[in-house]
Amino acid sequence: MTRNLPTQAARIAEDISALAEITEPDHPYTRRAFTPMFLRGREWLVRRFEQAGLETRIDASGNLIGRRRGSIGGKTIMLGSHTDTVPDGGRFDGIAGVSAALEVARALNDQGITLRHDLEIVDFLAEEVSIFGVSCVGSRGMAGVRPDAWLERSADEMTLREGIAEVGGNPGKTEKREDIAAFLELHIEQGPVLEDGKLDIGVVTAIAGITRIEIIVDGRADHAGTTPMGSRQDALTAAARLVIGIEELGTRLSRGQFHFAATVGEFSIEPGAANVVPSRARLLVDARAERRADMETFVTELAALAAAVTAETGVAIEPPVTISDNLPTPCDEFVLNTLDAAAVAVGARHRRMASGAGHDTAWMARITRAAMIFIPCLGGRSHTPEEFAETADVALGAAVLLEAVQRLDRRL
């Protein structure tokens, strides 16, 4: 479908291509936070912000911010995402959101529109898991919830405190923003729903809570050749029953209206010898739920599953232990309605949907009205060099953001 959009795909394509070229040698599209490549990418982005007429600064938390002043000021509408990547990551995860936000500012310039609110474009620091083993460093800092203990985490002969200072932040300063009236983030879906449904936009209703659970299976090591099959306490076969049960439980919970997913993402056995019956297995479960009630059901039924496998096999399974537990984050209904209306106004085919991945929006929602939109990505693939989104889709998403910003500017 040909659309006459107020946003320019060519400028967005230039943004994405230029950042894609700033990458670790032999590791396509790798620009991890706190590395020299990340700093080079930031230098390029500062110039791009300045070309759009934005007043550019680094805040205390290490976020790059470009401001377009409004006629009244005092309150801010913020747009953005992140430009750091995972190792061997993609060109669009986060980057598309920063470019789309920047394009909103450029499109407003093209049309000679001055908003009532200040408009800020943000590149959050370290949304992806960083070299320090922590994520969403910048958005947590902006929300005033970054743990102080994180500052002493170290990697590559540097602490996080030193890393934030190196990118231009002030780690000793707490900067919880009180002036942000609304926050919007565009992101590739990182899943196949929009592409499969031939839809342009996903209006994100909530960001799933993420719970990680460790399970230890204690069997008994025996000789693999001489121990009768019926006399074994094989930790691996018991763990395999758990894995299948977790898949079945997750599938059942995912069949409802709300998003749910469960994955055994880490799995190890001991002693790991071909001629020894496994004595121990460790599983790490990643479970994600749009509704807290579904997560509570999962945790309860997982404990029951572990007990049932022990009863069936005679292999001891320690009670599942919750390693981390983040609650779901609902998006703001007023902003969601605004995004729905903006999608209709632009002519974008859209639907509401939840996000199974974590995003900076989850932390911004603690301090302001916040919501997201998704755009399609090829095959739903992400965190891979093959990650791809059509520039036209990013431009259409930027047009939805532009329309939503103007509606919010009038109504907030």
PDB file of C-alpha atoms in Angstrom, residues 6 17 22 72 83 89 153 163 171 181 189 248 256 259 299 331 343 347 359 407:
ATOM      1  CA  PRO A   6       4.852  12.978   6.941  1.00  0.00           C
ATOM      2  CA  SER A  17      22.666   1.936   8.004  1.00  0.00           C
ATOM      3  CA  ILE A  22      29.755   0.939  13.605  1.00  0.00           C
ATOM      4  CA  ILE A  72       5.035  26.423  27.207  1.00  0.00           C
ATOM      5  CA  THR A  83      21.263   1.760  20.482  1.00  0.00           C
ATOM      6  CA  GLY A  89      22.901  -8.772  17.552  1.00  0.00           C
ATOM      7  CA  ARG A 153      29.920  -4.377  39.742  1.00  0.00           C
ATOM      8  CA  GLY A 163      31.487   3.077  32.979  1.00  0.00           C
ATOM      9  CA  PRO A 171      26.840   7.998  38.850  1.00  0.00           C
ATOM     10  CA  ALA A 181       4.043  13.743  30.972  1.00  0.00           C
ATOM     11  CA  GLU A 189       8.061  -6.975  17.637  1.00  0.00           C
ATOM     12  CA  GLU A 248       2.922 -28.734  28.528  1.00  0.00           C
ATOM     13  CA  GLY A 256      -5.942 -18.016  27.026  1.00  0.00           C
ATOM     14  CA  HIS A 259       0.399 -13.800  26.981  1.00  0.00           C
ATOM     15  CA  VAL A 299       4.756 -21.540  40.110  1.00  0.00           C
ATOM     16  CA  CYS A 331       0.740   0.263  29.773  1.00  0.00           C
ATOM     17  CA  ALA A 343      -2.934   4.247  14.009  1.00  0.00           C
ATOM     18  CA  GLY A 347      -4.220   4.242   8.088  1.00  0.00           C
ATOM     19  CA  HIS A 359      11.922  -3.010  27.494  1.00  0.00           C
ATOM     20  CA  ARG A 407      -2.689  14.283  20.190  1.00  0.00           C
TER      21      ARG A 407
END
